[in-house]
Amino acid sequence: MSTVTTDIPIVAHRGWTVTQWAGAVIVAAMLGFAILAPMVFPADPLKQNLRHILGGPDATAPFGYDHLGRSLMARLASALRLSLSIAAAAVVSSAALGVSVGVLAAWHGGWVDRTLSLIADSFLALPGLLMVLIILAIVPSTPIAFWIGLSLILWIEYFRLSRAVARRLLVAPGVQASRLLGFGPVYIFRRHLWPELAPMLLTVASFGAATAIMTIAALGFVSVGMRAPTPELGLMMVEILPYYREAPMALMTPVLATFLTLLGLNLIAGGRRA
C-alpha cells in the first residue's frame, strides 16, 4: 500500500499577535478621529478666516489654524478620510482582481497560466508612481484616478500570492477528493483555498494600504496629486512647510498623522506569526 505525501505545510493560526493588536488600535484610533472629529468639532475644512492665520488652538479648532486661517483639525480629519477611503477601495478592488486571476491561472495552468503571468510581469515593468501619474493624466477625477492607478499596482502581489498558494493546494489529496466527489470550484475555493489564503492576504492588504496612503501623500507633497484646496496629507505638508518656523506644530500635525497611520498598518502586516 503506497503512501501519498505532500509538501503543503500545516500552519496553526493562533490569532493575532500583540504587535498586530497594537497596530489595529492605532489604525482604529486614526479612523475614529477621521470620522468623529467633525461631529465633535464641526468646522468647514475649506473655510478661511484671515484673523486666525497660523493661530493657536481654541475651542473650535483644537489643533490651531493653518496659513489661511483654516481649522487644522477639520482639514486633518478630511484628509485622513480621503486617504483611507482611497486606500481601502484600492485594496478591495486589487485583492478581488488579483485573487480571482491568480486562482484562475493556477486552476487552468498551461497557456492560461503563462498568459496571465506575462500580463502581471508586464505591469511590473512599469514603475508604480509612473503608472499612477499616467492614470492621473487620463482620468479627470483625481480620487478615482488614484483608485484605478493604485489598483493596477497592487493587484500583482495578490495575483502572485494566490497563484503560488493555489498551485500548491490544488494537488493536495483533500482537493483531489473534493473533485472526485463532484464538488465545484466555489466549494473548493471556500473549503480548501480560502482558509490558507486569508491570513496571508491580511499581510498583503496592510502593506498595500500603507503603500497607497504613502503614494497619495508623496504625490501630494510634490504637488502632482490632489489639488488645493482639497485637504490631503501630503498637500497639507507642502502648504505649511514655508511657515514651519512660525507654526512648527501646524506642520507636525499632518506628519504625525501620516506616520501613525503607516505605523499601524505596518504593525498589522509585520506582526503575523509564522
Phi, psi and omega in degrees: 000122182276155179249129179271126179245158178217152180265014180283121181286148175266116184251127177266115180271113186258018181088184184284151175273172177298322179298316179295319178296321177298316177297319179296322178295318179297313180296319179296322178295318179293320178293319177298319177298316182298326183272319189272333183304316179295336179282323182279319180236077182294125179202148178279119181293347180258351184285128180260145174218100187295346177285345182248022182303122181054030180284160180279182181296148172214190186294330182265340180224083184299341178262002181089196186232157179268194186289350176246012178076024178265147182295123179291325179294315180296318180290322180294317179297318179294320179295319178294319178299319180296310183295316181293325179293314179296317180298316180296316179297318180294321180294315182296312183293318180291324177294315179299316180292311184295316180293317180299313182290323180295315178293322178299316179297316180291325184292314185271325181062198175059221184292332177296313179298315182295320181294313181293324177294323177295320177297315179298317179296327178294321177294325179293336181290341181260125180304143185301313180298323178294322177301313180296319180297322178296315179294322178299326180284338184265314185271129184290326181275119185296313178301319179294322178297317177298317180300313180294312182298315180292324177297320180292337177276315191280337186295336185296319180295320177296320179299311184294320180293309183294325178295314181295316181292317182295320179299324181286321185278331184293343177262004180287151181303323181298317179292318179298321178294319178297321178295317181295330179279356175093010178287142184273180182299323182296315179296315181298319179295313184291323187273324188249320186273313186300317179303330178275328183283322190305310180298325179288324180294331177300317178296313181296320181295320179295314176296322180295317178297319177296318178298318180296313181296319180294322179294316179299315180293320181295316179289327174293325181294328179263013172064033174238011179253242177297150181256143175298146008265021181301127177290121178210144190302308181295321179294323176297320179297312184290331178289321184271345185306319180296345184248024185294334179287319181285325184218074182297327181290331177296323177287324183289339182300303178291331179296313180294321179298316178295315181298314183294320179296314179294322178299313180299315180294320179289329175292322177297317182288321187271355185262015183286136177287147174280000000 
